[in-house]
PDB file of C-alpha atoms in Angstrom:
ATOM      1  CA  MET B  21     106.223 117.502  78.540  1.00 63.00           C
ATOM      2  CA  THR B  22     108.314 114.520  79.583  1.00 91.00           C
ATOM      3  CA  ALA B  23     111.762 113.387  80.649  1.00 95.00           C
ATOM      4  CA  PHE B  24     113.572 110.546  78.903  1.00 95.00           C
ATOM      5  CA  ILE B  25     116.199 108.294  80.471  1.00 95.00           C
ATOM      6  CA  GLY B  26     118.174 105.468  78.877  1.00 95.00           C
ATOM      7  CA  ILE B  27     119.955 103.130  81.301  1.00 94.00           C
ATOM      8  CA  GLY B  28     122.636 100.878  79.882  1.00 89.00           C
ATOM      9  CA  SER B  29     124.849  98.056  81.102  1.00 77.00           C
ATOM     10  CA  ARG B  30     125.744  98.111  84.811  1.00 71.00           C
ATOM     11  CA  GLY B  31     123.284 100.945  85.426  1.00 80.00           C
ATOM     12  CA  GLY B  32     125.225 103.482  83.361  1.00 86.00           C
ATOM     13  CA  LEU B  33     123.460 106.476  81.847  1.00 88.00           C
ATOM     14  CA  ARG B  34     123.069 105.944  78.097  1.00 90.00           C
ATOM     15  CA  SER B  35     120.903 108.916  77.169  1.00 92.00           C
ATOM     16  CA  PHE B  36     118.668 111.579  78.693  1.00 92.00           C
ATOM     17  CA  GLY B  37     116.634 114.603  77.753  1.00 94.00           C
ATOM     18  CA  GLY B  38     113.116 115.954  77.458  1.00 95.00           C
ATOM     19  CA  THR B  39     111.320 119.180  78.267  1.00 93.00           C
ATOM     20  CA  GLN B  40     110.549 118.105  81.858  1.00 94.00           C
ATOM     21  CA  PHE B  41     113.950 116.730  82.765  1.00 95.00           C
ATOM     22  CA  ALA B  42     114.723 119.477  85.295  1.00 94.00           C
ATOM     23  CA  GLN B  43     111.263 119.304  86.871  1.00 95.00           C
ATOM     24  CA  VAL B  44     111.342 115.505  87.185  1.00 96.00           C
ATOM     25  CA  ASN B  45     114.822 115.705  88.633  1.00 95.00           C
ATOM     26  CA  ARG B  46     113.549 118.115  91.295  1.00 95.00           C
ATOM     27  CA  TRP B  47     110.664 115.741  92.052  1.00 96.00           C
ATOM     28  CA  CYS B  48     113.104 112.869  92.597  1.00 96.00           C
ATOM     29  CA  THR B  49     115.316 115.012  94.820  1.00 96.00           C
ATOM     30  CA  THR B  50     112.316 116.132  96.883  1.00 95.00           C
ATOM     31  CA  TRP B  51     110.551 112.807  97.317  1.00 95.00           C
ATOM     32  CA  PHE B  52     113.186 110.156  96.596  1.00 95.00           C
ATOM     33  CA  LYS B  53     116.027 112.104  98.260  1.00 94.00           C
ATOM     34  CA  ARG B  54     118.237 111.285  95.287  1.00 94.00           C
ATOM     35  CA  ASP B  55     118.390 112.606  91.735  1.00 95.00           C
ATOM     36  CA  LEU B  56     116.644 111.259  88.660  1.00 95.00           C
ATOM     37  CA  ILE B  57     119.616 109.153  87.594  1.00 93.00           C
ATOM     38  CA  HIS B  58     119.694 107.314  90.931  1.00 93.00           C
ATOM     39  CA  PHE B  59     115.904 106.934  90.802  1.00 95.00           C
ATOM     40  CA  SER B  60     116.199 105.268  87.374  1.00 94.00           C
ATOM     41  CA  GLN B  61     119.098 103.064  88.457  1.00 92.00           C
ATOM     42  CA  ALA B  62     117.138 101.820  91.487  1.00 93.00           C
ATOM     43  CA  LEU B  63     114.300 100.738  89.189  1.00 93.00           C
ATOM     44  CA  THR B  64     116.654  98.805  86.905  1.00 91.00           C
ATOM     45  CA  ILE B  65     119.234  97.473  89.350  1.00 90.00           C
ATOM     46  CA  ARG B  66     118.583  93.805  88.473  1.00 88.00           C
ATOM     47  CA  PHE B  67     118.509  94.358  84.695  1.00 90.00           C
ATOM     48  CA  ASN B  68     121.064  95.568  82.193  1.00 86.00           C
ATOM     49  CA  GLY B  69     119.035  98.118  80.301  1.00 90.00           C
ATOM     50  CA  ALA B  70     115.887 100.220  80.264  1.00 95.00           C
ATOM     51  CA  ASN B  71     114.208 103.040  78.390  1.00 96.00           C
ATOM     52  CA  MET B  72     112.110 105.250  80.657  1.00 96.00           C
ATOM     53  CA  VAL B  73     109.597 108.027  80.063  1.00 97.00           C
ATOM     54  CA  LEU B  74     108.713 110.114  83.122  1.00 97.00           C
ATOM     55  CA  ARG B  75     106.090 112.816  83.313  1.00 96.00           C
ATOM     56  CA  LEU B  76     104.845 115.034  86.099  1.00 95.00           C
ATOM     57  CA  ILE B  77     101.063 114.803  86.336  1.00 93.00           C
ATOM     58  CA  SER B  78     101.114 117.591  88.909  1.00 87.00           C
ATOM     59  CA  GLU B  79     103.704 119.089  91.229  1.00 82.00           C
ATOM     60  CA  ASP B  80     103.588 116.030  93.456  1.00 88.00           C
ATOM     61  CA  ARG B  81     102.572 113.107  91.201  1.00 95.00           C
ATOM     62  CA  LEU B  82     104.878 111.282  88.807  1.00 97.00           C
ATOM     63  CA  LEU B  83     104.001 108.909  85.966  1.00 97.00           C
ATOM     64  CA  VAL B  84     106.656 106.373  84.937  1.00 97.00           C
ATOM     65  CA  ARG B  85     106.597 104.156  81.847  1.00 97.00           C
ATOM     66  CA  MET B  86     109.518 101.821  81.319  1.00 96.00           C
ATOM     67  CA  GLN B  87     110.738  99.186  78.874  1.00 96.00           C
ATOM     68  CA  ILE B  88     113.185  96.733  80.418  1.00 94.00           C
ATOM     69  CA  PHE B  89     115.937  94.920  78.522  1.00 92.00           C
ATOM     70  CA  GLN B  90     118.164  91.944  79.234  1.00 87.00           C
ATOM     71  CA  ALA B  91     121.107  91.127  76.945  1.00 85.00           C
ATOM     72  CA  GLY B  92     119.777  93.658  74.453  1.00 85.00           C
ATOM     73  CA  THR B  93     116.307  92.086  74.250  1.00 90.00           C
ATOM     74  CA  ARG B  94     113.168  93.741  75.573  1.00 93.00           C
ATOM     75  CA  ILE B  95     111.676  91.485  78.230  1.00 93.00           C
ATOM     76  CA  ALA B  96     109.004  93.580  79.933  1.00 95.00           C
ATOM     77  CA  SER B  97     107.238  96.897  80.267  1.00 95.00           C
ATOM     78  CA  ILE B  98     105.752  98.568  83.322  1.00 96.00           C
ATOM     79  CA  ALA B  99     103.828 101.749  84.062  1.00 97.00           C
ATOM     80  CA  PHE B 100     102.920 103.261  87.413  1.00 97.00           C
ATOM     81  CA  ARG B 101     102.060 106.536  89.142  1.00 98.00           C
ATOM     82  CA  ILE B 102     103.518 107.734  92.421  1.00 97.00           C
ATOM     83  CA  ASP B 103     101.680 110.160  94.706  1.00 97.00           C
ATOM     84  CA  PRO B 104     103.913 110.771  97.745  1.00 96.00           C
ATOM     85  CA  GLN B 105     101.585 113.305  99.363  1.00 95.00           C
ATOM     86  CA  GLN B 106      98.836 110.687  99.517  1.00 96.00           C
ATOM     87  CA  GLN B 107     101.499 108.024 100.189  1.00 97.00           C
ATOM     88  CA  ARG B 108      99.960 105.978  97.400  1.00 97.00           C
ATOM     89  CA  ALA B 109     101.160 104.408  94.150  1.00 98.00           C
ATOM     90  CA  PHE B 110      99.001 103.094  91.315  1.00 98.00           C
ATOM     91  CA  LEU B 111     100.384 100.239  89.217  1.00 98.00           C
ATOM     92  CA  SER B 112      98.933 100.636  85.720  1.00 96.00           C
ATOM     93  CA  TRP B 113     100.434  97.562  84.111  1.00 94.00           C
ATOM     94  CA  THR B 114     103.264  95.055  84.164  1.00 93.00           C
ATOM     95  CA  VAL B 115     103.640  93.042  80.973  1.00 92.00           C
ATOM     96  CA  LEU B 116     106.258  90.378  80.327  1.00 93.00           C
ATOM     97  CA  THR B 117     107.078  89.067  76.869  1.00 93.00           C
ATOM     98  CA  PRO B 118     106.091  85.404  76.382  1.00 90.00           C
ATOM     99  CA  ALA B 119     109.719  84.258  76.459  1.00 88.00           C
ATOM    100  CA  THR B 120     110.284  85.994  79.800  1.00 89.00           C
ATOM    101  CA  GLN B 121     107.378  84.485  81.693  1.00 86.00           C
ATOM    102  CA  ARG B 122     108.341  82.044  84.465  1.00 82.00           C
ATOM    103  CA  THR B 123     111.957  83.296  84.459  1.00 87.00           C
ATOM    104  CA  GLY B 124     111.812  85.303  87.692  1.00 87.00           C
ATOM    105  CA  ALA B 125     111.843  88.685  85.918  1.00 91.00           C
ATOM    106  CA  PHE B 126     108.401  89.592  87.294  1.00 92.00           C
ATOM    107  CA  LYS B 127     109.658  89.192  90.850  1.00 94.00           C
ATOM    108  CA  HIS B 128     112.737  91.299  90.124  1.00 92.00           C
ATOM    109  CA  ILE B 129     110.603  94.080  88.659  1.00 94.00           C
ATOM    110  CA  LEU B 130     108.439  94.146  91.785  1.00 95.00           C
ATOM    111  CA  GLN B 131     111.505  94.043  94.044  1.00 94.00           C
ATOM    112  CA  ASN B 132     112.967  97.074  92.272  1.00 93.00           C
ATOM    113  CA  LEU B 133     109.641  98.893  92.426  1.00 94.00           C
ATOM    114  CA  LEU B 134     109.331  98.187  96.141  1.00 94.00           C
ATOM    115  CA  LEU B 135     112.736  99.778  96.793  1.00 91.00           C
ATOM    116  CA  VAL B 136     111.694 102.990  95.051  1.00 94.00           C
ATOM    117  CA  LEU B 137     108.227 103.173  96.620  1.00 95.00           C
ATOM    118  CA  ARG B 138     109.646 102.620 100.089  1.00 93.00           C
ATOM    119  CA  ASP B 139     112.119 105.468  99.645  1.00 94.00           C
ATOM    120  CA  CYS B 140     109.324 107.743  98.360  1.00 95.00           C
ATOM    121  CA  GLY B 141     107.291 107.140 101.520  1.00 96.00           C
ATOM    122  CA  ILE B 142     104.550 105.111  99.807  1.00 97.00           C
ATOM    123  CA  THR B 143     102.314 103.100 102.163  1.00 97.00           C
ATOM    124  CA  ARG B 144      99.744 101.729  99.733  1.00 98.00           C
ATOM    125  CA  ILE B 145      99.772 100.283  96.202  1.00 98.00           C
ATOM    126  CA  SER B 146      96.569 100.276  94.166  1.00 98.00           C
ATOM    127  CA  LEU B 147      95.825  98.574  90.850  1.00 98.00           C
ATOM    128  CA  VAL B 148      93.122  97.108  88.669  1.00 98.00           C
ATOM    129  CA  ALA B 149      93.573  93.334  88.607  1.00 97.00           C
ATOM    130  CA  SER B 150      92.461  92.311  85.126  1.00 95.00           C
ATOM    131  CA  LEU B 151      93.388  90.704  81.806  1.00 90.00           C
ATOM    132  CA  THR B 152      93.814  86.939  81.638  1.00 91.00           C
ATOM    133  CA  HIS B 153      95.896  86.327  84.755  1.00 92.00           C
ATOM    134  CA  GLY B 154      95.695  89.512  86.831  1.00 95.00           C
ATOM    135  CA  GLY B 155      92.575  88.671  88.832  1.00 97.00           C
ATOM    136  CA  TYR B 156      94.252  85.538  90.145  1.00 98.00           C
ATOM    137  CA  VAL B 157      97.881  86.669  90.325  1.00 96.00           C
ATOM    138  CA  TRP B 158      97.297  89.802  92.395  1.00 98.00           C
ATOM    139  CA  ALA B 159      95.047  87.901  94.813  1.00 98.00           C
ATOM    140  CA  ILE B 160      97.796  85.395  95.586  1.00 98.00           C
ATOM    141  CA  TYR B 161     100.307  88.265  95.851  1.00 97.00           C
ATOM    142  CA  GLY B 162      98.457  89.646  98.861  1.00 98.00           C
ATOM    143  CA  PHE B 163      96.232  92.289  97.265  1.00 98.00           C
ATOM    144  CA  LEU B 164      92.639  92.659  98.463  1.00 98.00           C
ATOM    145  CA  PRO B 165      89.598  94.436  97.001  1.00 98.00           C
ATOM    146  CA  GLU B 166      89.774  98.130  97.887  1.00 97.00           C
ATOM    147  CA  THR B 167      86.341  98.216  99.496  1.00 97.00           C
ATOM    148  CA  ALA B 168      83.560  95.947 100.713  1.00 96.00           C
ATOM    149  CA  GLY B 169      81.601  97.026  97.636  1.00 97.00           C
ATOM    150  CA  GLN B 170      84.424  95.914  95.347  1.00 98.00           C
ATOM    151  CA  TRP B 171      84.487  92.552  97.089  1.00 98.00           C
ATOM    152  CA  ALA B 172      80.699  92.169  96.793  1.00 98.00           C
ATOM    153  CA  ARG B 173      80.858  92.806  93.034  1.00 98.00           C
ATOM    154  CA  LEU B 174      83.717  90.346  92.592  1.00 98.00           C
ATOM    155  CA  ALA B 175      81.940  87.732  94.723  1.00 98.00           C
ATOM    156  CA  GLY B 176      78.936  88.012  92.404  1.00 98.00           C
ATOM    157  CA  VAL B 177      81.136  87.249  89.393  1.00 98.00           C
ATOM    158  CA  LEU B 178      82.777  84.310  91.176  1.00 98.00           C
ATOM    159  CA  ARG B 179      79.397  82.982  92.258  1.00 98.00           C
ATOM    160  CA  ARG B 180      78.266  82.758  88.629  1.00 98.00           C
ATOM    161  CA  LYS B 181      81.483  81.018  87.618  1.00 98.00           C
ATOM    162  CA  LEU B 182      81.104  78.596  90.512  1.00 98.00           C
ATOM    163  CA  LEU B 183      77.556  77.748  89.456  1.00 98.00           C
ATOM    164  CA  ALA B 184      78.841  76.679  86.026  1.00 97.00           C
ATOM    165  CA  ILE B 185      81.073  73.999  87.579  1.00 98.00           C
ATOM    166  CA  ALA B 186      78.969  73.100  90.637  1.00 98.00           C
ATOM    167  CA  SER B 187      78.282  69.591  89.366  1.00 97.00           C
ATOM    168  CA  GLU B 188      82.042  68.888  89.266  1.00 97.00           C
ATOM    169  CA  LEU B 189      82.519  69.561  93.002  1.00 98.00           C
ATOM    170  CA  LYS B 190      81.683  67.530  96.061  1.00 97.00           C
ATOM    171  CA  PRO B 191      78.733  68.919  98.034  1.00 97.00           C
ATOM    172  CA  SER B 192      81.015  69.792 100.954  1.00 97.00           C
ATOM    173  CA  GLU B 193      83.454  71.625  98.656  1.00 98.00           C
ATOM    174  CA  LEU B 194      80.650  73.555  96.997  1.00 98.00           C
ATOM    175  CA  ASP B 195      79.145  74.510 100.340  1.00 98.00           C
ATOM    176  CA  ALA B 196      82.482  75.751 101.690  1.00 98.00           C
ATOM    177  CA  VAL B 197      83.118  78.027  98.691  1.00 98.00           C
ATOM    178  CA  GLN B 198      79.553  79.327  98.690  1.00 98.00           C
ATOM    179  CA  LYS B 199      79.963  80.343 102.336  1.00 98.00           C
ATOM    180  CA  LEU B 200      83.155  82.221 101.490  1.00 98.00           C
ATOM    181  CA  LEU B 201      81.416  84.035  98.644  1.00 98.00           C
ATOM    182  CA  ALA B 202      78.563  84.997 100.960  1.00 98.00           C
ATOM    183  CA  SER B 203      80.949  86.522 103.492  1.00 98.00           C
ATOM    184  CA  PRO B 204      81.091  90.347 103.644  1.00 98.00           C
ATOM    185  CA  ASP B 205      84.755  90.103 104.650  1.00 98.00           C
ATOM    186  CA  ARG B 206      87.059  90.830 101.715  1.00 97.00           C
ATOM    187  CA  LEU B 207      89.637  88.494 103.276  1.00 98.00           C
ATOM    188  CA  ALA B 208      87.471  85.664 101.933  1.00 98.00           C
ATOM    189  CA  LEU B 209      89.138  86.331  98.583  1.00 98.00           C
ATOM    190  CA  ARG B 210      92.394  85.051 100.005  1.00 98.00           C
ATOM    191  CA  ALA B 211      90.864  81.695 100.957  1.00 98.00           C
ATOM    192  CA  ILE B 212      89.247  81.362  97.544  1.00 98.00           C
ATOM    193  CA  ALA B 213      92.466  82.184  95.693  1.00 98.00           C
ATOM    194  CA  GLY B 214      94.289  79.582  97.770  1.00 97.00           C
ATOM    195  CA  SER B 215      91.759  76.818  97.108  1.00 98.00           C
ATOM    196  CA  ALA B 216      93.679  73.866  95.669  1.00 98.00           C
ATOM    197  CA  ILE B 217      90.615  71.752  94.827  1.00 97.00           C
ATOM    198  CA  PRO B 218      91.377  70.258  91.399  1.00 97.00           C
ATOM    199  CA  VAL B 219      88.984  71.310  88.651  1.00 97.00           C
ATOM    200  CA  ARG B 220      89.375  71.352  84.871  1.00 95.00           C
ATOM    201  CA  ASP B 221      93.161  70.783  84.879  1.00 96.00           C
ATOM    202  CA  THR B 222      93.843  73.569  87.369  1.00 97.00           C
ATOM    203  CA  THR B 223      92.869  74.596  90.898  1.00 98.00           C
ATOM    204  CA  LEU B 224      89.474  75.943  91.881  1.00 98.00           C
ATOM    205  CA  GLY B 225      90.946  79.258  93.026  1.00 98.00           C
ATOM    206  CA  LYS B 226      92.741  79.817  89.760  1.00 98.00           C
ATOM    207  CA  HIS B 227      89.761  78.742  87.670  1.00 98.00           C
ATOM    208  CA  LEU B 228      87.416  81.154  89.429  1.00 98.00           C
ATOM    209  CA  LEU B 229      89.732  84.181  89.425  1.00 98.00           C
ATOM    210  CA  MET B 230      91.311  83.938  85.981  1.00 98.00           C
ATOM    211  CA  GLY B 231      89.784  86.521  83.672  1.00 97.00           C
ATOM    212  CA  THR B 232      88.173  88.566  86.434  1.00 98.00           C
ATOM    213  CA  GLU B 233      88.599  92.293  86.979  1.00 98.00           C
ATOM    214  CA  TRP B 234      88.621  94.067  90.333  1.00 98.00           C
ATOM    215  CA  LYS B 235      90.159  97.130  91.995  1.00 98.00           C
ATOM    216  CA  GLY B 236      92.728  96.025  94.536  1.00 98.00           C
ATOM    217  CA  GLU B 237      95.178  97.429  97.044  1.00 98.00           C
ATOM    218  CA  LEU B 238      98.122  96.402  99.157  1.00 98.00           C
ATOM    219  CA  ASP B 239      98.253  98.346 102.414  1.00 97.00           C
ATOM    220  CA  PHE B 240     101.777  98.313 103.859  1.00 96.00           C
ATOM    221  CA  SER B 241     100.315  98.605 107.374  1.00 97.00           C
ATOM    222  CA  ASP B 242      98.528  95.267 106.870  1.00 97.00           C
ATOM    223  CA  GLY B 243     101.201  92.874 108.136  1.00 97.00           C
ATOM    224  CA  PRO B 244      99.749  89.568 106.840  1.00 97.00           C
ATOM    225  CA  SER B 245      99.158  90.994 103.362  1.00 98.00           C
ATOM    226  CA  VAL B 246     102.627  92.503 103.173  1.00 97.00           C
ATOM    227  CA  LEU B 247     104.216  89.231 104.298  1.00 97.00           C
ATOM    228  CA  ILE B 248     102.419  87.367 101.491  1.00 98.00           C
ATOM    229  CA  TYR B 249     103.652  89.969  99.001  1.00 97.00           C
ATOM    230  CA  LEU B 250     107.251  89.873 100.233  1.00 97.00           C
ATOM    231  CA  LYS B 251     107.297  86.079 100.038  1.00 97.00           C
ATOM    232  CA  ARG B 252     105.858  86.107  96.531  1.00 96.00           C
ATOM    233  CA  ILE B 253     108.422  88.587  95.200  1.00 96.00           C
ATOM    234  CA  GLY B 254     111.278  86.708  96.877  1.00 95.00           C
ATOM    235  CA  VAL B 255     112.287  89.275  99.504  1.00 94.00           C
ATOM    236  CA  VAL B 256     111.688  86.887 102.409  1.00 92.00           C
ATOM    237  CA  PRO B 257     111.802  83.072 102.262  1.00 89.00           C
TER     238      PRO B 257
END
């Protein structure tokens, strides 16, 4: 029960179909205020091709999975759910091919996604920051742990990682990070992620957060967090 969309060069419709095409089209008209074709074009505006699979999870929630192409070569895939009634989106994954990393494609994907979420009335993005880079990347992109409990669990993981490299830090540096990890305020994550203390050929923030897993959110009503996100994805300088 899905809808399929193929977007070609210059945003042109290459193919479409699926048993849910009419239902997904109605969803887009209701929540996006434009039809499914325009919805798909908005997601791919900075790329020259995409294959998309869209499925209604319920009357008001939409699941989108998309492969993105540039010059005929697949460069990334992304999956997310949109729940306009709750004004929330959940980003399941964003994966770039090795050749595409550090090319700016990640920022373009997030810019396109932001355009669609804004027009669907979304006010909050949730995700699970994980895999090799996610725990660090989403922290520096402005995301915060969803709850104080999530932050406490993450702080425990970071505390153990810090202990393993304690002898490589100055006492004052160690004390400062330990105080951040003891804080109940989830904003402490932001200071840790931004720590530029050199350790093991990288920064302390990156070393601690790489490989971690935590449930995060970006609340569009949180001005400082949104500004960090917009700067990271290249919307504001």
